[in-house]
Coordinates of C-alpha atoms and ligand atoms in Angstrom, one line a residue:
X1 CA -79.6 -42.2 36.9
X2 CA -77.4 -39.4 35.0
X3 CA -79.4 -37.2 32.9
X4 CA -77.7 -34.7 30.8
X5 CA -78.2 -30.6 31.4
X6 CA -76.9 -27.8 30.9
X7 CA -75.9 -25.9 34.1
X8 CA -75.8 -22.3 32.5
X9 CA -78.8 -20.8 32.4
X10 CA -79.8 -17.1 30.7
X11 CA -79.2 -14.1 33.3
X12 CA -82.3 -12.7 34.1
X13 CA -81.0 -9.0 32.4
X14 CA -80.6 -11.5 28.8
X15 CA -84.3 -12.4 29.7
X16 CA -85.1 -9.0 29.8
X17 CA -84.2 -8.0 27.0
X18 CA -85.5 -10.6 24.9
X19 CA -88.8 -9.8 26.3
X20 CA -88.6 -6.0 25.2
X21 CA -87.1 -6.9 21.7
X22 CA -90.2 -9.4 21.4
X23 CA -92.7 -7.1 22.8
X24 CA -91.1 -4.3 20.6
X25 CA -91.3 -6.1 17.3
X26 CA -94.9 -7.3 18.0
X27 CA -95.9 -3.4 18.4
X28 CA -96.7 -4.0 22.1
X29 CA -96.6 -0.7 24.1
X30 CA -96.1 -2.2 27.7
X31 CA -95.2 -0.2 31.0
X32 CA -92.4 -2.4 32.4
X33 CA -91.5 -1.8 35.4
X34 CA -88.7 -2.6 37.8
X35 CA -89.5 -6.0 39.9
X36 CA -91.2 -5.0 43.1
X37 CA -92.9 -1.9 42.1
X38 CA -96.9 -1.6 43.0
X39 CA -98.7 -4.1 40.1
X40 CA -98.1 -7.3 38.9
X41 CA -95.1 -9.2 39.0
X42 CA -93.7 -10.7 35.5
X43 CA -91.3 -13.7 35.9
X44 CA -89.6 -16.1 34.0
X45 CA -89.3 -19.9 35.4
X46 CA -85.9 -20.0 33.7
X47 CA -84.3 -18.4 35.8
X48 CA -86.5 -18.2 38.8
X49 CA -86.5 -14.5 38.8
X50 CA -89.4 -11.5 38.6
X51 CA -88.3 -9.7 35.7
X52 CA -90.8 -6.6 35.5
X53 CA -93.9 -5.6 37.5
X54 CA -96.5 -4.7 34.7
X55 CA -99.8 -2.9 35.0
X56 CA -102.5 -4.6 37.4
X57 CA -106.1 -4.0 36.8
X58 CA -108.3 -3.1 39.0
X59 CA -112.1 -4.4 39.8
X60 CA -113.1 -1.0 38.5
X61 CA -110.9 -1.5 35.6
X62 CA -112.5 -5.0 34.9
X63 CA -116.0 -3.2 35.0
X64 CA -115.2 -1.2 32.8
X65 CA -113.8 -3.6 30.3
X66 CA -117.4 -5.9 30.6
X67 CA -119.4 -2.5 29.9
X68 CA -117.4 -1.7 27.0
X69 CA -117.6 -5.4 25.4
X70 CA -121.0 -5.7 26.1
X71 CA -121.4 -2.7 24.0
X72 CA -119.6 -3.6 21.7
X73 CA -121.5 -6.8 21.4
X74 CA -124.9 -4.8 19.9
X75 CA -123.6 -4.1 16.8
X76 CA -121.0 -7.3 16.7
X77 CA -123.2 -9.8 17.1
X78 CA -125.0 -8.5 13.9
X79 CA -122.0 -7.6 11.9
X80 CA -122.1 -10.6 9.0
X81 CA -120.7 -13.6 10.6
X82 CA -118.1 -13.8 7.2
X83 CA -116.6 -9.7 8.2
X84 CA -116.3 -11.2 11.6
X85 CA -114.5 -13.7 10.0
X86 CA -112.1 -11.0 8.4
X87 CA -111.0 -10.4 11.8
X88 CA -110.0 -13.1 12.7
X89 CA -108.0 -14.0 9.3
X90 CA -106.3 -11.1 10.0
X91 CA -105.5 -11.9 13.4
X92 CA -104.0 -15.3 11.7
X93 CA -101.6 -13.3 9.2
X94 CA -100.7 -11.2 12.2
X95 CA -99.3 -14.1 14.0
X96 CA -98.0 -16.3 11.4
X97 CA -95.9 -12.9 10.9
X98 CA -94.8 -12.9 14.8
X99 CA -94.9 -16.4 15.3
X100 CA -91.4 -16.6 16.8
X101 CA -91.5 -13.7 18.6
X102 CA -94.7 -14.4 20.5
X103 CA -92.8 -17.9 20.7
X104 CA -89.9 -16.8 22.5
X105 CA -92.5 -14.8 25.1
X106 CA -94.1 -18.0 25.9
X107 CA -90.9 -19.7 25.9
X108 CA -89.5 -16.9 28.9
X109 CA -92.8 -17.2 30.7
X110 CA -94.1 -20.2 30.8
X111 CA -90.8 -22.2 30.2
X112 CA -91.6 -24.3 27.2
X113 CA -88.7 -25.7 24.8
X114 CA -88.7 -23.2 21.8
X115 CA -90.4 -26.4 19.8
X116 CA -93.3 -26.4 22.0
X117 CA -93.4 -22.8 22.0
X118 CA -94.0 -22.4 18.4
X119 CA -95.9 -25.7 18.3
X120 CA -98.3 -23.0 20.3
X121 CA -98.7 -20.4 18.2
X122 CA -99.1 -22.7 15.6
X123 CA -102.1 -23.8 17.2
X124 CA -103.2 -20.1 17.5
X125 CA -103.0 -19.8 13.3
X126 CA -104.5 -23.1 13.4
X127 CA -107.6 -22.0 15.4
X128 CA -108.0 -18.9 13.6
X129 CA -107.6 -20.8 10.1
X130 CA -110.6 -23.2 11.6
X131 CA -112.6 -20.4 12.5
X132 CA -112.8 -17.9 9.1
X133 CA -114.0 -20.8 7.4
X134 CA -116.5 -21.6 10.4
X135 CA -117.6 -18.4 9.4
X136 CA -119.0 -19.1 6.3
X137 CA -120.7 -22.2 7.6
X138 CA -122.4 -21.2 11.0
X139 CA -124.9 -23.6 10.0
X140 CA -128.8 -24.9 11.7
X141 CA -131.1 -27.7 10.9
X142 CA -134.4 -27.9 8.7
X143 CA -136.2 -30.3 10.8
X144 CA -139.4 -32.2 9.3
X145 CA -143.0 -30.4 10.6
X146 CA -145.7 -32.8 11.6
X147 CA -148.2 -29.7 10.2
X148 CA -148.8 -29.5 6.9
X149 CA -147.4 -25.9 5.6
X150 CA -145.4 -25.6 8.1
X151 CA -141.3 -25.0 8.8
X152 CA -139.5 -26.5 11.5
X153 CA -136.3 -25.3 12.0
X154 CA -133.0 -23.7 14.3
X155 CA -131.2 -20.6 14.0
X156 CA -127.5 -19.9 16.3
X157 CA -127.3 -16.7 17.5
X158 CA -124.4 -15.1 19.6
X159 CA -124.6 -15.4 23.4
X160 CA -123.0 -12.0 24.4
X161 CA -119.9 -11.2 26.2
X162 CA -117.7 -14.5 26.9
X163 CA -115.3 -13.6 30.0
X164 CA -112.4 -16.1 29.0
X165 CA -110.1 -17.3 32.1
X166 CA -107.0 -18.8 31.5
X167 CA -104.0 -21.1 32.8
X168 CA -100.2 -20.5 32.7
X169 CA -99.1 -23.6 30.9
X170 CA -101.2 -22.9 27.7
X171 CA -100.7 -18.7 27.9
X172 CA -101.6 -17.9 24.7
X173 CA -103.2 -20.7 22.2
X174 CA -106.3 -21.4 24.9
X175 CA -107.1 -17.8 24.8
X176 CA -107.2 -17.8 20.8
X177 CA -109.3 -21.2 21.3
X178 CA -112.0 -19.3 22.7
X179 CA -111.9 -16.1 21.4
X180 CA -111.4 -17.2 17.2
X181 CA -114.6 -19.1 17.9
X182 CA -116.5 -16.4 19.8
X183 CA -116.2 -13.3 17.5
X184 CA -116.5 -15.6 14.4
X185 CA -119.7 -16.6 16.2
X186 CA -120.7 -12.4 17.2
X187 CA -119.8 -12.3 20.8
X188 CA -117.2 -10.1 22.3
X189 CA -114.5 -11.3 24.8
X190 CA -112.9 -10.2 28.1
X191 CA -109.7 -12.5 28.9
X192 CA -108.5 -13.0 32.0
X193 CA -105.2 -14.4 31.8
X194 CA -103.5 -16.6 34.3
X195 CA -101.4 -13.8 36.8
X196 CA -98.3 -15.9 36.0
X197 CA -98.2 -15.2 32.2
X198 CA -99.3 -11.2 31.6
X199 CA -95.9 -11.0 29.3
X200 CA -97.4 -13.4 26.3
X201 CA -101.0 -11.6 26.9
X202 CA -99.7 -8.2 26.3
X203 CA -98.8 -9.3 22.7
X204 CA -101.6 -11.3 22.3
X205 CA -103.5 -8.1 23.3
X206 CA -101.7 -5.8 21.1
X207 CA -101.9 -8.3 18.3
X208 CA -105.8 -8.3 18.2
X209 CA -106.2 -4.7 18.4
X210 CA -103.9 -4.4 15.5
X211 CA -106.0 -6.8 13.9
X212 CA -108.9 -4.5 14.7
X213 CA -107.8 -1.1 13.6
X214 CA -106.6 -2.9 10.4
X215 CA -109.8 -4.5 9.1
X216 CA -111.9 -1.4 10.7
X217 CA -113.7 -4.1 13.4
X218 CA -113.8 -1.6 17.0
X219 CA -111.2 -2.9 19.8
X220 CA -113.9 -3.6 22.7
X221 CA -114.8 -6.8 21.1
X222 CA -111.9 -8.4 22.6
X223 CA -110.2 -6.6 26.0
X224 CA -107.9 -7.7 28.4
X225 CA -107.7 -7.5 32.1
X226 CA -105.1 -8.6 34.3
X227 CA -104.5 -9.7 38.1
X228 CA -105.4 -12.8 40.1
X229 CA -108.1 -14.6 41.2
X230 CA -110.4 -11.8 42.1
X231 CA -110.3 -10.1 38.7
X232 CA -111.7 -13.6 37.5
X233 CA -114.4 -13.7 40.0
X234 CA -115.9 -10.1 38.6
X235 CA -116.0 -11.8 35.4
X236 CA -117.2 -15.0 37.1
X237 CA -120.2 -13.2 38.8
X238 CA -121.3 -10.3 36.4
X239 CA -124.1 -11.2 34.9
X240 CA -123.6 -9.1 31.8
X241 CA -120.8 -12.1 31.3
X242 CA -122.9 -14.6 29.3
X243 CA -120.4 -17.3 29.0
X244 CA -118.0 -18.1 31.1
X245 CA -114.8 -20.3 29.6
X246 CA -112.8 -21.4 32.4
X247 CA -109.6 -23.4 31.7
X248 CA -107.7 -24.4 35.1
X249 CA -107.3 -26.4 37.8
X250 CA -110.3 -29.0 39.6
X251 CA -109.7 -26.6 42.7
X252 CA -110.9 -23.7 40.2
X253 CA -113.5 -25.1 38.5
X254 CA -115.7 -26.1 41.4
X255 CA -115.7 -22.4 42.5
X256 CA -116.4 -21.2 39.2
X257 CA -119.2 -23.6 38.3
X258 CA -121.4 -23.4 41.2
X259 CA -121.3 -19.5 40.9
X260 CA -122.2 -19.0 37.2
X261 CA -124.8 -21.6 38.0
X262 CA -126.4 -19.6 40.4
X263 CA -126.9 -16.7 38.4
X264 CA -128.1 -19.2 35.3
X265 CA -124.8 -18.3 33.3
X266 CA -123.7 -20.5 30.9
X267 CA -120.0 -22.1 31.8
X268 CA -117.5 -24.2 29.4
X269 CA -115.0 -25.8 32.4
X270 CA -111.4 -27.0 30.8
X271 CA -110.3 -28.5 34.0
X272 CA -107.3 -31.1 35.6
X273 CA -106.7 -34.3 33.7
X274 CA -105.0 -37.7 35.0
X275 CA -104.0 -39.4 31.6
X276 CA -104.0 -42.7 31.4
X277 CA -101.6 -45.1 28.5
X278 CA -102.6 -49.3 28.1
X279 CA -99.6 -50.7 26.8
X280 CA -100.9 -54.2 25.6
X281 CA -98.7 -57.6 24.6
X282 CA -99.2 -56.6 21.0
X283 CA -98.0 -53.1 21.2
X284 CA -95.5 -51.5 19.0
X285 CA -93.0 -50.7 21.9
X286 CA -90.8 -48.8 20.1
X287 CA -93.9 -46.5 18.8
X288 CA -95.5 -46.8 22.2
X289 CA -92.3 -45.5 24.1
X290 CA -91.5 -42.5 22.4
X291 CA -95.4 -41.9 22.4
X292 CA -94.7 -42.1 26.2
X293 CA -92.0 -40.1 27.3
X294 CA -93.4 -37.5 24.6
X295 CA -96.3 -37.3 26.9
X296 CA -95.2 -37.5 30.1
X297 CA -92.3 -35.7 30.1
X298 CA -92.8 -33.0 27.6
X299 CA -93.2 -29.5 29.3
X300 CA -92.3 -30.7 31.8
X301 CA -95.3 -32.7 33.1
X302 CA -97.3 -29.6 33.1
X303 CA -99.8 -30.0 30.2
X304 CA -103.9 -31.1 31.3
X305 CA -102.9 -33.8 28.5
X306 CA -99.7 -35.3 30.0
X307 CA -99.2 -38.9 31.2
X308 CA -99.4 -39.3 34.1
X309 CA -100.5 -43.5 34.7
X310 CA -99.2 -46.2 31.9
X311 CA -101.7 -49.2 32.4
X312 CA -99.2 -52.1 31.1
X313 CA -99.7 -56.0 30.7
X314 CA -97.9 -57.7 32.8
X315 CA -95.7 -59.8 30.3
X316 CA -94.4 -56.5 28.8
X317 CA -94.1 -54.2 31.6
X318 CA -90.7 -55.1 32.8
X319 CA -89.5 -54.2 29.2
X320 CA -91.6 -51.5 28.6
X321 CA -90.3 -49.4 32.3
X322 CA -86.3 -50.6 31.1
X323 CA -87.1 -48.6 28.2
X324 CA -88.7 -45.7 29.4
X325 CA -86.2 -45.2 32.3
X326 CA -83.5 -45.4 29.9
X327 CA -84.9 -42.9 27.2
X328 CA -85.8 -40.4 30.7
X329 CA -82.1 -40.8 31.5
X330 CA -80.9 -39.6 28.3
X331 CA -83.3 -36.5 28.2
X332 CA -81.3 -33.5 27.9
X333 CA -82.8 -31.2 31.0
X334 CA -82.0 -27.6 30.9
X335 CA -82.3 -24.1 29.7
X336 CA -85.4 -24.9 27.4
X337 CA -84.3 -21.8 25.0
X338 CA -80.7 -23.7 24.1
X339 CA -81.7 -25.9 21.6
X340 CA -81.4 -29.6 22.1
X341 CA -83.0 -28.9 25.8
X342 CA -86.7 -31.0 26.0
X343 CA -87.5 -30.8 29.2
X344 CA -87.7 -27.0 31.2
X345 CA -88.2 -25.8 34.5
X346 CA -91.4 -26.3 36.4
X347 CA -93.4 -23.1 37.0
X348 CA -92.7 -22.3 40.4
X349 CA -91.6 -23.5 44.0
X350 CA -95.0 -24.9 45.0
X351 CA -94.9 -27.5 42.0
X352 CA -91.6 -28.8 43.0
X353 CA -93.0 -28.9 46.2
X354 CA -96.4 -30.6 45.2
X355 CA -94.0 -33.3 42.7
X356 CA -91.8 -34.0 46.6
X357 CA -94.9 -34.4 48.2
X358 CA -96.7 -36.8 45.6
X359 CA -92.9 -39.0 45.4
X360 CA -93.1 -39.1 49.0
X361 CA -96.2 -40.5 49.1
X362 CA -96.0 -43.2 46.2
X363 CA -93.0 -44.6 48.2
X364 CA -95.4 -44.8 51.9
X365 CA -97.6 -46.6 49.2
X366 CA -94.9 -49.1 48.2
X367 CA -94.1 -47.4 44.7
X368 CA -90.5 -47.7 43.6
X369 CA -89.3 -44.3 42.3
X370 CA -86.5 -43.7 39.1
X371 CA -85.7 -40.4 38.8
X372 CA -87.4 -37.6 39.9
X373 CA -84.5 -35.6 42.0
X374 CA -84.0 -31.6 41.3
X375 CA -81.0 -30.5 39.2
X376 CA -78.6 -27.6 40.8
X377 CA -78.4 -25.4 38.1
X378 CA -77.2 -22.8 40.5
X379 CA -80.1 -20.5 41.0
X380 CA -82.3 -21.0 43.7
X381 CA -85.4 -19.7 42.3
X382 CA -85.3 -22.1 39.3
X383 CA -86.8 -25.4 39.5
X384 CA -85.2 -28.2 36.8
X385 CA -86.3 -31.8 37.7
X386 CA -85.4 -35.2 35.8
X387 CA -88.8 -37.0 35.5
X388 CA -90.1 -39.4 37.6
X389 CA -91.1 -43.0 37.0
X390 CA -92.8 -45.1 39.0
X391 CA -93.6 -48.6 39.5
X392 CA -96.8 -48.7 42.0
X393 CA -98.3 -51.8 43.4
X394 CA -101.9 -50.7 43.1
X395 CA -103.6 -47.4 41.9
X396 CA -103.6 -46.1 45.4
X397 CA -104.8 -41.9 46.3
X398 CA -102.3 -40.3 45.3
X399 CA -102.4 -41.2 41.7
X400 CA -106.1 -40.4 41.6
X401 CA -104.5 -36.9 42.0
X402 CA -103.0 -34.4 39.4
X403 CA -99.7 -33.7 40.4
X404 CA -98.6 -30.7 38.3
X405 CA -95.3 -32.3 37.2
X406 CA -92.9 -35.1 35.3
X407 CA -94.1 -37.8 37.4
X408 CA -95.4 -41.3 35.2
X409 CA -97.3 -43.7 37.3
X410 CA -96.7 -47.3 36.0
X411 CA -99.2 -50.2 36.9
X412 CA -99.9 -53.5 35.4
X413 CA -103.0 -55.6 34.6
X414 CA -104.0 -59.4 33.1
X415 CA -106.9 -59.0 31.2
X416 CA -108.4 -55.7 29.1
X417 CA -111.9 -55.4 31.5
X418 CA -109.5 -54.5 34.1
X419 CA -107.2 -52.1 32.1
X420 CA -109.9 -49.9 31.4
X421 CA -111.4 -50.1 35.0
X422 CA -108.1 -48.8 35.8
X423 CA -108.0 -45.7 33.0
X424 CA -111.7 -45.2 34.6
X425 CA -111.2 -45.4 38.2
X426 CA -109.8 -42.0 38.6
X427 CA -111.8 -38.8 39.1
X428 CA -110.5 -36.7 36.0
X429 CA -111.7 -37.9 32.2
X430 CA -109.5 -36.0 30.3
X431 CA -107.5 -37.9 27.5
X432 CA -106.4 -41.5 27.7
X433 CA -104.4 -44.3 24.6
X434 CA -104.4 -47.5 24.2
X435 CA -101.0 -49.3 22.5
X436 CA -101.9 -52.1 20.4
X437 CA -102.4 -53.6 17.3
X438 CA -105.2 -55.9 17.9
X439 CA -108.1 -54.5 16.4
X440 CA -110.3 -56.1 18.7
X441 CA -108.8 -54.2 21.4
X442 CA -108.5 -51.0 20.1
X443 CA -112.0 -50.7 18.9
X444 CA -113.5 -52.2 22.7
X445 CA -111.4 -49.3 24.2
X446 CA -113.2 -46.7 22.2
X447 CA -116.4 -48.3 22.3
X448 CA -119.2 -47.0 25.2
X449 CA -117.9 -49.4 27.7
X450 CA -114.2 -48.8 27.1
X451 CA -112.5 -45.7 28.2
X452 CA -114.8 -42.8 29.8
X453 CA -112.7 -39.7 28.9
X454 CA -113.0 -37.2 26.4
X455 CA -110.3 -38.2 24.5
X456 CA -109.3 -42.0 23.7
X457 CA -106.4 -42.6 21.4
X458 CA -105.1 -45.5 19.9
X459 CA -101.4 -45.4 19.2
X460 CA -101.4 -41.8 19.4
X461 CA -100.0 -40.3 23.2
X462 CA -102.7 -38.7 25.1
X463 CA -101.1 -35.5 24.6
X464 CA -101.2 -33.0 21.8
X465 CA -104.6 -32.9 20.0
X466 CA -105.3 -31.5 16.7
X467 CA -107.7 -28.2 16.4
X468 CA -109.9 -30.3 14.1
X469 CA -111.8 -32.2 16.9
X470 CA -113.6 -31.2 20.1
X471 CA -111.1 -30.9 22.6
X472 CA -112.1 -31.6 26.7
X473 CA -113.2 -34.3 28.9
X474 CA -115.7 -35.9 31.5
X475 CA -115.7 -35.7 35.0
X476 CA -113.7 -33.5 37.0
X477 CA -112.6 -32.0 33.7
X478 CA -115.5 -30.4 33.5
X479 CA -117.3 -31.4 30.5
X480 CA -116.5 -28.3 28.3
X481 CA -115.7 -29.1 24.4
X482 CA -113.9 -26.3 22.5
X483 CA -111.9 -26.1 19.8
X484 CA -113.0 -28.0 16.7
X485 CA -115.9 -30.0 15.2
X486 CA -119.1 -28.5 16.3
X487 CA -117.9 -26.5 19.9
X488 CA -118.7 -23.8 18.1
X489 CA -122.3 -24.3 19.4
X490 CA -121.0 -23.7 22.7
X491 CA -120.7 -20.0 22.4
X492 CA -124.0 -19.4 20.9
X493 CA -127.6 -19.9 21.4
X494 CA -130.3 -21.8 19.7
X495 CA -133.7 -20.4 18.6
X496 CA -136.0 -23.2 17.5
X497 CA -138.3 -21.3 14.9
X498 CA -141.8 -22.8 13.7
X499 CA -143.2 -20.7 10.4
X500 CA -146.8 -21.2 9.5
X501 CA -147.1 -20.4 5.5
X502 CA -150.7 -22.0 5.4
X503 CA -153.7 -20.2 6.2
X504 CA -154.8 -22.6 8.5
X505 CA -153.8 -22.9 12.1
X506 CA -153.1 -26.8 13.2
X507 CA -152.2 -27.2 16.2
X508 CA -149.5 -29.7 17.4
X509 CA -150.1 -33.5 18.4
X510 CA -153.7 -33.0 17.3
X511 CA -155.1 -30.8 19.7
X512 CA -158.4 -29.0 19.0
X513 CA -158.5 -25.8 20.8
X514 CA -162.4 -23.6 20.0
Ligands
NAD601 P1 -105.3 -22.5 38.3 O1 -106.6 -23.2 38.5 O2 -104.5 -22.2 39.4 O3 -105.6 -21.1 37.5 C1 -106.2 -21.0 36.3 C2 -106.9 -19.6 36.1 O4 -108.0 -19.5 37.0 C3 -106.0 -18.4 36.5 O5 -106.2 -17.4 35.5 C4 -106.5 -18.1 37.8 O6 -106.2 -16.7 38.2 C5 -107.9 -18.3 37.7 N1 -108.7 -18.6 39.0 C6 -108.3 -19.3 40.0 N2 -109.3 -19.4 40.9 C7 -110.3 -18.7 40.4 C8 -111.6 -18.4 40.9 N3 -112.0 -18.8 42.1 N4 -112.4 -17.6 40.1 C9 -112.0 -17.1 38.9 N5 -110.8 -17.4 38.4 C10 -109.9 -18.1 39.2 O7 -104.5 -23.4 37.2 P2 -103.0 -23.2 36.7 O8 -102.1 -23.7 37.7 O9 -102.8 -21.9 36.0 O10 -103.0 -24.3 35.5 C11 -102.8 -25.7 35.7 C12 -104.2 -26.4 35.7 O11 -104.9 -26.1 34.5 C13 -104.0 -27.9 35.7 O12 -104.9 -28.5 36.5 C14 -104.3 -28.3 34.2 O13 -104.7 -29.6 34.0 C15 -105.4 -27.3 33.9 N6 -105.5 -27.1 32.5 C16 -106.6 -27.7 31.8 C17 -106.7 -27.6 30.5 C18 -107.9 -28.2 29.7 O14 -108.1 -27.8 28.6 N7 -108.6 -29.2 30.3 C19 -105.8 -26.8 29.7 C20 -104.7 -26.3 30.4 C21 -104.6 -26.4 31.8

């Protein structure tokens, strides 16, 4: 297969210094330090290289930050939810203003075409958009007494602090996710970024506490704090940490969960996904194979939403795999700042690595691989792959695993009950399509016995959603819903209220009491 690339790639000194003129522009005041100094080390999967070593906190520093937002919270949280909502529009104007510099952050960091780096931020004005009019219509429900002068009905009031953990491949719009919703709702954040992305967090830092000092709001409702792991376990087990919004891997989630459980916290898990696509004999295969290779290929494999299994009849999926391998060949691979570019580098070593290991495996299992070899683009450190396609015999383990990376599992199937046993029979519920245009179908794989994850598409990829809806999935995903629609509710709490304006006192399914 010959895909097209381009084998120069940006020094990291050029990345450097689009980092400082970014930071600078976006008012960031951020220690950069020489790589290998004492702290945390900023790189760039572009090149492959550490480009600074920035401030790391510590667990005393992460203390610090909870004390401070959960004082801030007592006055937030009754601060009128439509001021709160000021904030946030102005947060909104701040980065419509820097969209393309906070663009080109991601873009270094976590190695997304330009496209899909402003696709991002776009996401981020979305979200805030979303949430000043959410503001104006935190809403609860008048509910119909069964006693006679009598109100029934809820309030929402704000949980507290929310200690927001992140992953690298979405560094910036997951953390507005959570934290337009939570201050529009009165709580007060600490984010705990992924340690792989602290560039695109300093600006999203300084960006909110501009936002802040311009509409008067005090900066502790939304602090940073960076490092690994461990700086997410303080937040994980403090118990001053009402919510806890974790967005990572399966591996992180079932350490996170059980622990917040245990001390009665509330958790909202955004976890691993294994997508699923049913390409049926009446699909639109042009539409449904640019839906695909969107999906599965786009950054580079490494969104929870990509495609990672097409589900195809048999009497199309010769046609539909000719296709696919011959739009992956002509995907331009490379430098995903050079425009033209759509696929980028893979994070890091290990997830070439983990994409070797899962190839290697589909082959013992009798798959047929296309594609899927590294490009030399003369850096050792950089990892550019062509993606993978491959035609597997059965759904054997190691598809029911989330390989981080462009690798598109293709099976077939005869009749629709098996299809969507097929989308179903993997651990993760994340998103999952169906390609048709036979209403029957579309509507019996959205129905309660069709496909179990949180998002089912019809004609539509399985990769990027809209802000408007509720955005997780079932399973190993976690269960979490944030985002649109109602996940608002998430980050608050409800009070059921029962007001007596008689002056007598019944008592509830009839019970005589004296
Ligand atoms: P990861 O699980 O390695 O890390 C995610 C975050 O969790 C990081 O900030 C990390 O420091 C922190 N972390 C790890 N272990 C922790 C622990 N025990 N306690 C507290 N914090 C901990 O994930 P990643 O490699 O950065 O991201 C890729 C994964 O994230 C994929 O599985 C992808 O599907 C998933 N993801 C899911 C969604 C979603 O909305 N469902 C969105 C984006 C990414």
């Amino acid at each position: 297969m010959t895909v097209m690339h381009t084998n120069t790639l940006p020094t990291a000194t050029d990345l450097r210094d689009r980092v400082r003129v970014a930071l600078q522009a976006i008012g960031a005041d951020a220690r950069l330090e020489a790589p290998n100094q004492p702290g945390l080390p900023a790189g760039s999967p572009i090149s492959g290289n550490v480009l600074f070593t920035v401030p790391e906190h510590t667990a005393a520093d992460t203390e610090e930050a909870i004390a401070a937002a959960a004082a801030a919270f007592l006055d937030w949280r009754t601060t009128p939810a439509p001021v709160r909502g000021a904030l946030v529009a102005r947060l909104g104007e701040l980065l419509t203003e820097h969209k393309s510099d906070l663009a080109t952050l991601v873009t270094v960091e976590a190695g997304k075409i330009t496209s899909e780096a402003l696709g991002e931020v776009q996401e981020m004005i979305d979200i805030c958009q979303f949430a000043v009019g959410l503001s104006r219509q935190l809403y609860g429900k008048t509910i119909a007494s069964e006693r006679p002068g009598h109100r029934l009905m809820e309030t929402w009031h704000p949980v507290g602090v929310v200690g927001v953990i992140t992953a690298f491949n979405f560094p910036v719009a997951v953390w507005a996710w959570n934290t337009a919703i939570a201050l529009v709702c009165g709580d007060t954040v600490v984010w705990k970024p992924s340690e792989l992305t602290p560039l695109t967090a300093i600006a999203c830092q300084a960006l909110i506490e501009r936002a802040c000092a311009d509409v008067g709001a005090p900066p502790e409702v939304s602090r940073l704090v960076q490092g690994g792991r461990e700086i997410g376990e303080k937040l994980v087990d403090d118990p001053r940490v009402a919510l806890v919004s974790a967005t990572g891997s399966v591996r992180m989630g079932r350490e996170v969960g059980p622990r917040v459980a245990a001390r009665f916290g509330k958790a909202l898990l955004e976890l691993g996904g294994n997508n699923a696509a049913i390409v049926t004999p009446s699909a639109d295969l042009d539409l449904a194979v640019r839906a695909i290779v969107f999906s599965a290929a786009g950054t580079a494999g490494q969104r929870c939403t990509t495609l990672r299994r097409v589900i195809a009849h048999t009497s199309i999926a010769e046609e539909l795999c000719r296709r696919v391998a011959a739009a992956y060949a002509s995907l331009p691979i490379g430098d995903p700042s050079t425009e033209g570019n759509l696929v980028g580098p893979l994070i890091h070593a290990r997830a070439y690595r983990d994409m070797v290991g899962a190839l290697e495996a589909a082959r013992a299992d009798g798959g047929e691989v296309i594609g899927g070899h590294r490009h030399d683009v003369g850096d050792e450190g950089a990892y550019y792959v062509s993606p993978a396609l491959v035609r597997m015999p059965a759904q054997t383990e190691v598809v029911h695993h989330e390989t981080f990376a462009p690798i598109l599992y293709v099976l077939t199937y005869e009749d629709l009950d098996s299809a969507i046993e097929l989308n179903n029979a993997v651990p993760q519920g994340l998103s999952s399509a169906i390609f048709t245009t036979d209403i029957r179908e579309a509507e019996r794989f959205m129905a309660a016995d069709g496909s179990d994850c949180g998002i089912a598409n019809v004609n539509i990829g399985t990769s990027g959603a809209e802000i408007g809806g509720a955005f997780g999935g079932e399973k190993q995903t976690g269960g979490g819903r944030e985002s649109g629609s109602d996940s608002w509710k998430a980050y608050m709490r409800r009070a059921t209220n029962t007001v007596n304006y008689s002056g007598e006192l019944p008592l509830a399914q009839g019970v005589r009491f004296g």
